[in-house]
PDB file of C-alpha atoms and ligand atoms in Angstrom:
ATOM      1  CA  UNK A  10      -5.854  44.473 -91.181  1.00 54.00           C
ATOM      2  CA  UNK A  11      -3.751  45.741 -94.607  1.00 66.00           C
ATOM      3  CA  UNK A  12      -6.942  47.563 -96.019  1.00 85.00           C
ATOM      4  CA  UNK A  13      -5.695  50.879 -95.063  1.00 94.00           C
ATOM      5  CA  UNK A  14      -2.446  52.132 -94.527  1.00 94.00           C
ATOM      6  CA  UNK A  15      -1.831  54.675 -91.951  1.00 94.00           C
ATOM      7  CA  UNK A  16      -1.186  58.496 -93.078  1.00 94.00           C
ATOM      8  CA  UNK A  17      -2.543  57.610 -96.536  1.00 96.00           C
ATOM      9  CA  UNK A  18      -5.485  59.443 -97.427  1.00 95.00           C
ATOM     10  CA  UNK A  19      -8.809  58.030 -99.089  1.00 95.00           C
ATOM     11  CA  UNK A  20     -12.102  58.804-101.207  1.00 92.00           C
ATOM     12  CA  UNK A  21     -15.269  58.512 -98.786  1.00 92.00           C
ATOM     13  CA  UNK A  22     -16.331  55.579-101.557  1.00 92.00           C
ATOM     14  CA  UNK A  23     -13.486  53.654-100.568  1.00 94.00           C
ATOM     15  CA  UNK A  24     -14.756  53.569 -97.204  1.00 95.00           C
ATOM     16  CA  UNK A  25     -18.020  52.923 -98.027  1.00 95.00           C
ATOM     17  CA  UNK A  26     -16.929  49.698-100.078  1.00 95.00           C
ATOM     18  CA  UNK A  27     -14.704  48.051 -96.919  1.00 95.00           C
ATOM     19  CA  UNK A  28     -17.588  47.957 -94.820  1.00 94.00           C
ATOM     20  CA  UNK A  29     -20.170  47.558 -97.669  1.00 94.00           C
ATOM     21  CA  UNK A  30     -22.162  50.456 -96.467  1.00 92.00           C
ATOM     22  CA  UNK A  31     -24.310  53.125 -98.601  1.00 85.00           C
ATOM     23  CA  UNK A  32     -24.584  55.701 -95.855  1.00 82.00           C
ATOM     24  CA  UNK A  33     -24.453  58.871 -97.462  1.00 76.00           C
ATOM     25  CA  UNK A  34     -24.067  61.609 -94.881  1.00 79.00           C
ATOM     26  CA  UNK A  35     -23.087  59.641 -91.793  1.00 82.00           C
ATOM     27  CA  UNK A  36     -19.740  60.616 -90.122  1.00 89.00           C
ATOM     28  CA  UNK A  37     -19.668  56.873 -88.857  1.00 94.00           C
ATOM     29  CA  UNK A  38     -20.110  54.073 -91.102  1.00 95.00           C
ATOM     30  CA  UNK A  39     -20.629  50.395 -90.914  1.00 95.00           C
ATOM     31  CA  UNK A  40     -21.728  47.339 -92.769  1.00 94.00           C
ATOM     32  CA  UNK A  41     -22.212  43.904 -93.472  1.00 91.00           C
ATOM     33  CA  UNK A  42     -19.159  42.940 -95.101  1.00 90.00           C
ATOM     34  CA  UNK A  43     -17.010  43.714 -92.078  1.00 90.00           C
ATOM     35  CA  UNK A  44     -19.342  43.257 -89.140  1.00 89.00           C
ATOM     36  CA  UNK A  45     -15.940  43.296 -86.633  1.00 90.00           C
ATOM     37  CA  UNK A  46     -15.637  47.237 -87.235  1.00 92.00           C
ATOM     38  CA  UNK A  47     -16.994  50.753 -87.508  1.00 95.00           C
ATOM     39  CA  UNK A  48     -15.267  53.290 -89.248  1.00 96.00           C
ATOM     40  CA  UNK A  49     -15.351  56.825 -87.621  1.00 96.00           C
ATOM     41  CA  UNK A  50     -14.625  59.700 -89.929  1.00 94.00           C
ATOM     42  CA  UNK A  51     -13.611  63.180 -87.592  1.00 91.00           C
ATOM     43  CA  UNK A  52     -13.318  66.636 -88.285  1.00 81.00           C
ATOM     44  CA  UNK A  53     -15.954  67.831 -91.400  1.00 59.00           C
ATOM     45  CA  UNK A  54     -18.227  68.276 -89.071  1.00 56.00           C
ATOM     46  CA  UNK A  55     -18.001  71.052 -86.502  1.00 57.00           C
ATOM     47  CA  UNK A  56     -15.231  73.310 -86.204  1.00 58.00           C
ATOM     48  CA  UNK A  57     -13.967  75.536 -83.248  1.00 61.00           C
ATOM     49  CA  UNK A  58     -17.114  77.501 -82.931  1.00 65.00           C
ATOM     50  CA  UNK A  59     -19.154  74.838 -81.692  1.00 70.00           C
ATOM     51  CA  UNK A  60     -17.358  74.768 -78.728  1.00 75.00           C
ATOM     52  CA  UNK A  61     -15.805  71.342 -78.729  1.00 82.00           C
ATOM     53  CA  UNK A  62     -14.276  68.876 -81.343  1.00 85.00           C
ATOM     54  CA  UNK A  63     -12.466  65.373 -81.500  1.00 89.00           C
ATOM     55  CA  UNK A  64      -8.407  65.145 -80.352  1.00 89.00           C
ATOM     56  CA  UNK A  65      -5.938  63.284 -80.628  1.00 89.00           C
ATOM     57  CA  UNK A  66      -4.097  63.521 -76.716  1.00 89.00           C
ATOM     58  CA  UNK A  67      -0.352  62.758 -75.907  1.00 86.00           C
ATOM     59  CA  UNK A  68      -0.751  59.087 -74.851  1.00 84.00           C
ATOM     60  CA  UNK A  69      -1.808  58.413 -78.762  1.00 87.00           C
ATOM     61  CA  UNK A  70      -5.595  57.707 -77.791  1.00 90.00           C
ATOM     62  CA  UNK A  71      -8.632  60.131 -78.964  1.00 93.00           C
ATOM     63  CA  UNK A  72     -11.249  61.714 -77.684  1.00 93.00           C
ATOM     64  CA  UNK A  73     -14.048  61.377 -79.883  1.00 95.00           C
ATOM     65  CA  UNK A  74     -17.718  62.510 -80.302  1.00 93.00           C
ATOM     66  CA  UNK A  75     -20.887  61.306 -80.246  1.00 92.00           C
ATOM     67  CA  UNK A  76     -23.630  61.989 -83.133  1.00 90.00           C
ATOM     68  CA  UNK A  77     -26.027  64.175 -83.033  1.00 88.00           C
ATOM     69  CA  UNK A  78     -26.386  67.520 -84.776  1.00 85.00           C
ATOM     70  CA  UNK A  79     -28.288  69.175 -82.515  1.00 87.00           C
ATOM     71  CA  UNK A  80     -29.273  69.543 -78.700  1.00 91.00           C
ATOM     72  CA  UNK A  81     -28.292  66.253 -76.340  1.00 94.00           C
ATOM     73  CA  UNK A  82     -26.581  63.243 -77.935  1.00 93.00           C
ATOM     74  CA  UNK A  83     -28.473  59.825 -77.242  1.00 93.00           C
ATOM     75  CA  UNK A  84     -26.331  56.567 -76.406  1.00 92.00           C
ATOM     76  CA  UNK A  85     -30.021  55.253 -78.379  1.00 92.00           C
ATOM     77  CA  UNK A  86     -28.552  56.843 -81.313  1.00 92.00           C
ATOM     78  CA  UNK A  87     -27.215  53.569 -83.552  1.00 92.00           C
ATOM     79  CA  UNK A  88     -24.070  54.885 -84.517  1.00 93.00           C
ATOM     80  CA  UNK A  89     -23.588  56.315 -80.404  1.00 95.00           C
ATOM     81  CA  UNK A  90     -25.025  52.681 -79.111  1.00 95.00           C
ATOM     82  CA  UNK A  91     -22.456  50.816 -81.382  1.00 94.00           C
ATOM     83  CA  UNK A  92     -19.869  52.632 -79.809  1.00 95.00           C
ATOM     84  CA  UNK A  93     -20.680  52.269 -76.662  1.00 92.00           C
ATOM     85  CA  UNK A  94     -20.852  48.684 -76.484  1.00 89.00           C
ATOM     86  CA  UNK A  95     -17.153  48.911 -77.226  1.00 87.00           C
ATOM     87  CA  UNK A  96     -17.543  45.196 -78.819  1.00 87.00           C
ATOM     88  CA  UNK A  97     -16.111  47.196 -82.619  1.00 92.00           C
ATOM     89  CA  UNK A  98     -13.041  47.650 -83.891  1.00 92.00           C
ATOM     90  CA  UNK A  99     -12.701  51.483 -84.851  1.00 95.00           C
ATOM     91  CA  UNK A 100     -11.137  51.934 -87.846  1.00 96.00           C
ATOM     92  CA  UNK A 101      -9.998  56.066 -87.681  1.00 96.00           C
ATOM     93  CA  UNK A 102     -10.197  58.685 -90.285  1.00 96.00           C
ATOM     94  CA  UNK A 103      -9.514  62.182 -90.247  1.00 94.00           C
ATOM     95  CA  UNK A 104     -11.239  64.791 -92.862  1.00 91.00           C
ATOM     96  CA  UNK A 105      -9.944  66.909 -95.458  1.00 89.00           C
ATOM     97  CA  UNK A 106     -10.840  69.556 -97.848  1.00 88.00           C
ATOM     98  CA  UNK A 107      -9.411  69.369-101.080  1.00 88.00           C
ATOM     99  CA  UNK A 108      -7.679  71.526-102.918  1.00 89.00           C
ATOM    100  CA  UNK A 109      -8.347  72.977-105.954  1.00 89.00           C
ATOM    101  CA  UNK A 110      -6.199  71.301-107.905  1.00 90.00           C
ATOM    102  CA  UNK A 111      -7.183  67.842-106.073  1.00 87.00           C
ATOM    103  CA  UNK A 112     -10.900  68.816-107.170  1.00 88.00           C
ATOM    104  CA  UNK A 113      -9.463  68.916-110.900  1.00 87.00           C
ATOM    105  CA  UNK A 114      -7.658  66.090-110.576  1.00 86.00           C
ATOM    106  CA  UNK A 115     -10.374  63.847-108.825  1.00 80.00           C
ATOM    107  CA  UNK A 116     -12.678  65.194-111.740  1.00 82.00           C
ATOM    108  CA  UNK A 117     -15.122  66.544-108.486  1.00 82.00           C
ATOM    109  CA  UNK A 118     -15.785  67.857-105.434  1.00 84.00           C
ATOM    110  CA  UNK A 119     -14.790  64.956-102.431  1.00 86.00           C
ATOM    111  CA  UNK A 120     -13.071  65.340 -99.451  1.00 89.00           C
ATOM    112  CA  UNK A 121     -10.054  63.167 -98.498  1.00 92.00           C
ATOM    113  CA  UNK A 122      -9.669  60.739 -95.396  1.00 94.00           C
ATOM    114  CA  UNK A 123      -6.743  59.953 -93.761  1.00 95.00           C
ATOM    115  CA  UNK A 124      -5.953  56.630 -92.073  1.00 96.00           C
ATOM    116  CA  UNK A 125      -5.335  57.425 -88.333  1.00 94.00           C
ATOM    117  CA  UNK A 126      -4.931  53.453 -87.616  1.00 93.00           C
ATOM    118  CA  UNK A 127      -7.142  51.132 -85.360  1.00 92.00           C
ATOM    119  CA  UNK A 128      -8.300  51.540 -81.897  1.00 93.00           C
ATOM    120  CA  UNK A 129     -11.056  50.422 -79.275  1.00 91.00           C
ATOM    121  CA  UNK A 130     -13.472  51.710 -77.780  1.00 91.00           C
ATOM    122  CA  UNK A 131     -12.194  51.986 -74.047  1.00 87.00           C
ATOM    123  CA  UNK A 132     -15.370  54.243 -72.784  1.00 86.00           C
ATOM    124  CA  UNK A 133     -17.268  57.278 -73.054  1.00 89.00           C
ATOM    125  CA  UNK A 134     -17.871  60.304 -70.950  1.00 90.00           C
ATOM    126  CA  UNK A 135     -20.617  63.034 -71.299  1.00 93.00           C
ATOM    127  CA  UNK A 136     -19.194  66.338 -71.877  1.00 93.00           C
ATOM    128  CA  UNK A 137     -21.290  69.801 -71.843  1.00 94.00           C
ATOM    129  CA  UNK A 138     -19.456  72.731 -73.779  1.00 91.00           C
ATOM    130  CA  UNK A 139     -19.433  75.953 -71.942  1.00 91.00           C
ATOM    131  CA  UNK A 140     -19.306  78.039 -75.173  1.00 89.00           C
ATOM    132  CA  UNK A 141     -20.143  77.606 -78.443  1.00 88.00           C
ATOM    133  CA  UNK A 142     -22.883  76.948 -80.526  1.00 87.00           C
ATOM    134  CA  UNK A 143     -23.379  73.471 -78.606  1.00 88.00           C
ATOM    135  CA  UNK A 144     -23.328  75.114 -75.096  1.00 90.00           C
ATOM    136  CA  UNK A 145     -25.012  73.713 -72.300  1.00 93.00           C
ATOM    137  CA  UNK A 146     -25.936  70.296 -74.896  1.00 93.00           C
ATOM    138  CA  UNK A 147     -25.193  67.003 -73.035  1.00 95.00           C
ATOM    139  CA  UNK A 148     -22.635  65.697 -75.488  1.00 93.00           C
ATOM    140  CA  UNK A 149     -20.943  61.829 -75.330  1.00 94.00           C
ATOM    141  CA  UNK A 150     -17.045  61.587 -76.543  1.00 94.00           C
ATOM    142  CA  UNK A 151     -15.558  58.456 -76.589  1.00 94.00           C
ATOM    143  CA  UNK A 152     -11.853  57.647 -75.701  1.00 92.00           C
ATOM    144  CA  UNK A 153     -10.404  55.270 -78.394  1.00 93.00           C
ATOM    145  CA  UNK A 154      -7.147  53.756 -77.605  1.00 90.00           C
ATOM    146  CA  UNK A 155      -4.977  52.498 -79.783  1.00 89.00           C
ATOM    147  CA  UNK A 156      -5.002  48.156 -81.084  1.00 86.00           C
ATOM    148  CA  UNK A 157      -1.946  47.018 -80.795  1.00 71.00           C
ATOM    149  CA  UNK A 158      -2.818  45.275 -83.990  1.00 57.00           C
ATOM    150  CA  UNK A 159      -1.384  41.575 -85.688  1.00 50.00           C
ATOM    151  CA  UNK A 160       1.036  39.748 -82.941  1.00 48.00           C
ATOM    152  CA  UNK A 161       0.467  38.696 -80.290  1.00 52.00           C
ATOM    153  CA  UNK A 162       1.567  40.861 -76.718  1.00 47.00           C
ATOM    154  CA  UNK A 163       4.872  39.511 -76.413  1.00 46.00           C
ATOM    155  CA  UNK A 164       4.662  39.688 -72.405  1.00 50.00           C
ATOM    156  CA  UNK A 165       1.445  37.219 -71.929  1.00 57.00           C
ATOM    157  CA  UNK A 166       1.785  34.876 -68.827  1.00 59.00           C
ATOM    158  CA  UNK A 167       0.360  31.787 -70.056  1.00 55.00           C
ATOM    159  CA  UNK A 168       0.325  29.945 -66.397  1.00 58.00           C
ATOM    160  CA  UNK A 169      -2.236  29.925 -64.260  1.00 55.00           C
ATOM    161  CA  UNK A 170      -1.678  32.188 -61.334  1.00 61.00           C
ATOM    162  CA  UNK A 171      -0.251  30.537 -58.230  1.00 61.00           C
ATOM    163  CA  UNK A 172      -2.426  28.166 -56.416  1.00 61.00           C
ATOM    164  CA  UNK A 173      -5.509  28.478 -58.440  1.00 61.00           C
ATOM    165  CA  UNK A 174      -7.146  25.137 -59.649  1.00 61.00           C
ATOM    166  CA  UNK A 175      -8.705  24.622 -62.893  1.00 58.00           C
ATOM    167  CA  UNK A 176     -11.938  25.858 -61.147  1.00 63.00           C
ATOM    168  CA  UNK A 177     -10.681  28.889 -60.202  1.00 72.00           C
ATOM    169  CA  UNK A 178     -10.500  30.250 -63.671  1.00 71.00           C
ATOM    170  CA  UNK A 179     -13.335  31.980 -63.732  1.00 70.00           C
ATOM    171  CA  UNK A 180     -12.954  33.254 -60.427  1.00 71.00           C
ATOM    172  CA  UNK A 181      -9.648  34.084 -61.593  1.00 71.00           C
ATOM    173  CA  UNK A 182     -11.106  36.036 -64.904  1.00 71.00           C
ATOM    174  CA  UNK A 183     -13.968  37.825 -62.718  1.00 67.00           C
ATOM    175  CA  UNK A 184     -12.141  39.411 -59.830  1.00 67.00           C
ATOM    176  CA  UNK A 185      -9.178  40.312 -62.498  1.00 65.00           C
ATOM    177  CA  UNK A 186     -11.769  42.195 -64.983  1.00 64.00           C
ATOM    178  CA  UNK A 187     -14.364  43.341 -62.425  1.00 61.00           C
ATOM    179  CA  UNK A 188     -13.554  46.398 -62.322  1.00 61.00           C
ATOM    180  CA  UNK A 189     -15.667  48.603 -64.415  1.00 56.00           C
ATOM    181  CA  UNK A 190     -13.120  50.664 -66.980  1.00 59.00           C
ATOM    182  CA  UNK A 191     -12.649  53.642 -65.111  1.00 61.00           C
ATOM    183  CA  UNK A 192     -13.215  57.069 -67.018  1.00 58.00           C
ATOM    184  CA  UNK A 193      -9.856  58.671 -66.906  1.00 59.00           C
ATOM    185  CA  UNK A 194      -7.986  55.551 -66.815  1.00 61.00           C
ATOM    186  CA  UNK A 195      -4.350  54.959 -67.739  1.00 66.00           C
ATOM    187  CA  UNK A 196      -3.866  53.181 -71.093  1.00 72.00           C
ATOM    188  CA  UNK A 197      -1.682  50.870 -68.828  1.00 74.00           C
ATOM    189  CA  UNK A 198      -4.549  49.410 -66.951  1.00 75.00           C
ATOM    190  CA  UNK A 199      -6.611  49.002 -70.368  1.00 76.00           C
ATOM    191  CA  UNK A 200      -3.590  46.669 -71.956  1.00 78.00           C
ATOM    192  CA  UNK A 201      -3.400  44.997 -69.043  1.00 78.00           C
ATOM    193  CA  UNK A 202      -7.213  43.787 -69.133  1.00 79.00           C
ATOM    194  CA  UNK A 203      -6.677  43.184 -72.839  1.00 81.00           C
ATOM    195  CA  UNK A 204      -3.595  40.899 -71.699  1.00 83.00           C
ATOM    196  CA  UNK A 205      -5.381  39.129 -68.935  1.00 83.00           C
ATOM    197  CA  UNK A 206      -8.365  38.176 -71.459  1.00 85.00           C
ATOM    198  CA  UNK A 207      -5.760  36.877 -74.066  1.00 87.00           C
ATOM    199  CA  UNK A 208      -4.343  35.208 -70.124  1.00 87.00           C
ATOM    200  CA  UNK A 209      -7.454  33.499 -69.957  1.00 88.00           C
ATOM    201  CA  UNK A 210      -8.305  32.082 -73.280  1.00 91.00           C
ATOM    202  CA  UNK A 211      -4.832  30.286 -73.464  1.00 91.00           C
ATOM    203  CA  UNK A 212      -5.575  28.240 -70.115  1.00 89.00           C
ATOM    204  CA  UNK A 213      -9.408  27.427 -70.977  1.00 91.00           C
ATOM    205  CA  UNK A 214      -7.910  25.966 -74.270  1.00 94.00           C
ATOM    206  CA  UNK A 215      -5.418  24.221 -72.358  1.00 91.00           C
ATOM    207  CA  UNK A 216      -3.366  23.282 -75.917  1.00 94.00           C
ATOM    208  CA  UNK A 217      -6.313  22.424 -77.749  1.00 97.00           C
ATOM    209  CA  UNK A 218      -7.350  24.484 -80.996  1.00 98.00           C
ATOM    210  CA  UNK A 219     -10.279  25.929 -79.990  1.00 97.00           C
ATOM    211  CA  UNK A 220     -11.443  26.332 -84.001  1.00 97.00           C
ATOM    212  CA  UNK A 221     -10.113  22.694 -85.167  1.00 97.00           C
ATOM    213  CA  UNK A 222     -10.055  20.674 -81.902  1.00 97.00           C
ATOM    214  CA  UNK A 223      -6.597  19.691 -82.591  1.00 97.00           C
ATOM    215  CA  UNK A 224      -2.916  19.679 -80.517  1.00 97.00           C
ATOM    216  CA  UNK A 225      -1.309  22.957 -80.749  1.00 96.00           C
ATOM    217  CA  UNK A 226       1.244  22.574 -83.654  1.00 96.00           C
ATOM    218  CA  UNK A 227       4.138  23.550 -81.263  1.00 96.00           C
ATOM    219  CA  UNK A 228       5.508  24.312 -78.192  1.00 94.00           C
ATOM    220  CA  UNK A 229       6.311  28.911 -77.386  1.00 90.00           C
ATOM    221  CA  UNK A 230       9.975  29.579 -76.343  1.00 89.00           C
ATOM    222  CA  UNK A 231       8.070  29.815 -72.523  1.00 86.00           C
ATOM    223  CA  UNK A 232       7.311  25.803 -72.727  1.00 88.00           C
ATOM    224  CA  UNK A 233       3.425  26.777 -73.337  1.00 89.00           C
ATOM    225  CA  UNK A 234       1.735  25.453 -76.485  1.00 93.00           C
ATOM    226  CA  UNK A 235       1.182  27.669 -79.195  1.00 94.00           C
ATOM    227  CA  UNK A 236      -2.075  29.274 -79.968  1.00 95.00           C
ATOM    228  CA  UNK A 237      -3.075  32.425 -80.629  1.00 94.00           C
ATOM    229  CA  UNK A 238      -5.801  34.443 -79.049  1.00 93.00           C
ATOM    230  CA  UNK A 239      -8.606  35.194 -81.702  1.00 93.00           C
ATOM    231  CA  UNK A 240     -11.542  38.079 -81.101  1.00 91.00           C
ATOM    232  CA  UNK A 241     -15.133  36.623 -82.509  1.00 92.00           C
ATOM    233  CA  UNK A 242     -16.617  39.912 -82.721  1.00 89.00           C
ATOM    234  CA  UNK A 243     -14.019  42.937 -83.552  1.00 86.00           C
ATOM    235  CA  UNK A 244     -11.783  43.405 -86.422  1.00 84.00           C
ATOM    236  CA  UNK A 245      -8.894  43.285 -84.620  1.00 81.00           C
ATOM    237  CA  UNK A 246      -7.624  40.686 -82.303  1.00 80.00           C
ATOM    238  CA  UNK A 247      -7.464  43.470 -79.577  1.00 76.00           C
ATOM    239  CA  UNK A 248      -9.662  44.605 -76.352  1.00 72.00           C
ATOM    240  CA  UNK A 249     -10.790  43.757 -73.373  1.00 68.00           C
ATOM    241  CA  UNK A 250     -13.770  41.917 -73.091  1.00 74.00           C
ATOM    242  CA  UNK A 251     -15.825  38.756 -72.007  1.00 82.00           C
ATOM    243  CA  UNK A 252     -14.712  35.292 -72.362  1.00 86.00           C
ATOM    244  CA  UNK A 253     -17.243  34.287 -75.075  1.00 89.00           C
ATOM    245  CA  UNK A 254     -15.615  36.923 -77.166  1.00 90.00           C
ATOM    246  CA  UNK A 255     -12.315  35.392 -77.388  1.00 93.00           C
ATOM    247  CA  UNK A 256     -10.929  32.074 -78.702  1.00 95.00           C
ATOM    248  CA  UNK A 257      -7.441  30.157 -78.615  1.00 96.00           C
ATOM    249  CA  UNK A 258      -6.945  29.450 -81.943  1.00 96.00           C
ATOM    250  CA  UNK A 259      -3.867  27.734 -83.874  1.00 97.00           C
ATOM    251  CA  UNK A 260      -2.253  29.495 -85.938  1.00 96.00           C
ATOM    252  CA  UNK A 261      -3.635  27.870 -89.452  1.00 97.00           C
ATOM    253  CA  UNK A 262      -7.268  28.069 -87.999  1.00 97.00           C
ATOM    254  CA  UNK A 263      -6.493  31.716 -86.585  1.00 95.00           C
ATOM    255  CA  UNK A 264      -5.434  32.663 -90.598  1.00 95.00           C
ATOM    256  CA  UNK A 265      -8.449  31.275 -91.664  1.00 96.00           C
ATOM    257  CA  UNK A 266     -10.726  33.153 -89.442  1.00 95.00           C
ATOM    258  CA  UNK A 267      -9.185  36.757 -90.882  1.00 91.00           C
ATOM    259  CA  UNK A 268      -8.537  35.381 -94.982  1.00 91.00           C
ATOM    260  CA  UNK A 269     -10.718  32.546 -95.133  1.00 94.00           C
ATOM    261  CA  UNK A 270     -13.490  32.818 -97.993  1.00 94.00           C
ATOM    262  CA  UNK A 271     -15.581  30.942 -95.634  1.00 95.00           C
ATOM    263  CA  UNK A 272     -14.302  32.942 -92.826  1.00 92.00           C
ATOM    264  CA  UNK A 273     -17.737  34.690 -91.414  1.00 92.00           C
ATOM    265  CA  UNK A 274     -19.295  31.272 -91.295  1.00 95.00           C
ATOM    266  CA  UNK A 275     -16.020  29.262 -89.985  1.00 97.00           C
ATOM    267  CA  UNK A 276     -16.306  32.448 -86.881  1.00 95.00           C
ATOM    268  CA  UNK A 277     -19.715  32.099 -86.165  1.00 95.00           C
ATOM    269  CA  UNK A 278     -19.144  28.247 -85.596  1.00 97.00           C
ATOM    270  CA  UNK A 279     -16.964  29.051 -83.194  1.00 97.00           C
ATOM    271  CA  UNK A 280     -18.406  31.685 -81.700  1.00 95.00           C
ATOM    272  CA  UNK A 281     -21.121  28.938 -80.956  1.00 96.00           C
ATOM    273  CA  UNK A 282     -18.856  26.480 -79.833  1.00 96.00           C
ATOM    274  CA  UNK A 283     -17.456  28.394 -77.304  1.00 95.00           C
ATOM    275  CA  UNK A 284     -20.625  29.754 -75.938  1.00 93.00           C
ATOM    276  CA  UNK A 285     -21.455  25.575 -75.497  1.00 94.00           C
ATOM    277  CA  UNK A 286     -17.650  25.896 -73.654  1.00 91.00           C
ATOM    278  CA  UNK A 287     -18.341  28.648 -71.450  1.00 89.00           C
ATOM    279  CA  UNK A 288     -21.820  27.156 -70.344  1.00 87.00           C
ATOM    280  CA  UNK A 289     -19.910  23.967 -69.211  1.00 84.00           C
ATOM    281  CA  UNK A 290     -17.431  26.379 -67.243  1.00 78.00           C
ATOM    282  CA  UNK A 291     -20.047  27.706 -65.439  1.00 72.00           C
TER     283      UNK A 291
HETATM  284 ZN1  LIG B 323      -6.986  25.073 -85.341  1.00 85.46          ZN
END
């Protein structure tokens, strides 16, 4: 994902034209030309006095909040539901004023967004301010976690665990992901679900290109073919999730999926041909 760099700063139409969106006002935006991510925008909109406001906390994630102006903040919302599902990439932005002399050179009045980088949704609280203007309102933040974005986790086990048959895969994938995400979880235990997903996409390919159908093109340094573990739903290839969400893919059919001009319809065929896969599994 080279759209944005992180730490540079961007005009709000910029955003707008990544995701093909024409919200005006909306702190998050989406659209159809990126369907894999939302971009969340923070700051801009509330300041100290309302009694609460996004973070950034020492592990690198964020806490980050819902919508909704005014009294309780509804998971119905669309931008709050999207969230929630955790199935987008979150593409980060912070706000800022500009200066006078930014207005002059800009030729206008627009604030400035700064690329924080790309994270997941890992899952959301409520949160009721004691003071402030939003006191006593049932709020919703989010805790966004960094993507570890582009390769590929270099410490994946790509066996199968120890005396598990092919069978036992998805008995494997269940009890290992079963857990709900707890709330004030450990960033360790989130990129360890992440890895065990990538874990278990690797072994239901079993060295077949799961876009193309073909032999993976060669052999990892830990004897196990080479593919690459593709998400069919977010932007980034990050996140822990179900096993119709992910494919093995090689690494040609794995470029295509991101760069491809065909690229949303070469995803959704696979995204269909591993549902078919998954029903077979079951
Ligand atoms: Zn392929």
């Amino acid at each position: 994902m080279q759209a944005f760099a992180v730490g540079k700063e961007y005009a709000r139409q910029r955003l707008l034209d990544f995701v093909g969106s024409r919200q005006a006002q909306s702190g998050v935006l989406w659209g159809p030309k990126e369907p894999g991510c939302i971009i969340c925008t923070s700051g801009g909109r509330h300041g100290k006095k309302a009694g609460y406001s996004d973070e950034s906390l020492p592990d690198g994630s964020w806490w980050y909040f819902g919508q909704g102006m005014n009294g309780d903040q509804q998971l119905t919302n669309s931008a709050n539901s999207k969230l929630a599902s955790r199935q987008l990439s979150v593409l980060l932005f912070t706000t800022r004023e500009p200066t006078a002399k930014e207005v002059a050179a800009q030729g206008g009045y627009g604030k400035l967004f700064g690329y924080r980088g790309l994270f997941n949704v890992a899952n959301h609280e409520p949160y009721i301010p004691a003071t402030g203007i939003r006191a006593g309102n049932h709020l919703v933040r989010f805790r966004l976690v960094p993507a570890e974005e582009g390769e590929e986790a270099r410490d994946d086990e790509n066996t199968l665990p120890h005396g598990l048959g092919p069978n036992g895969l998805q008995e494997w994938l269940r009890v290992a992901t079963s857990q709900p995400v707890p709330v004030g979880l450990a960033l360790v235990q989130y990129y360890q679900r992440c890895a065990q997903i990538r874990r278990y996409a690797k072994l239901r390919a079993h060295g077949i290109c799961e876009g193309c159908g073909t032999q993976a093109p060669f052999t990892a340094q830990d004897g196990s073919p080479f593919l690459e573990v593709h998400h069919l739903v977010r932007l980034a290839d990050d996140g822990p999730d179900t096993p119709e969400n992910v494919a093995a893919l090689c690494p040609n059919c794995h470029r295509r999926v991101h760069h491809g001009s065909d690229r949303l319809e070469f995803n959704a065929g696979i995204v269909r041909s591993i549902l078919a896969k998954e029903d077979g599994l079951r």
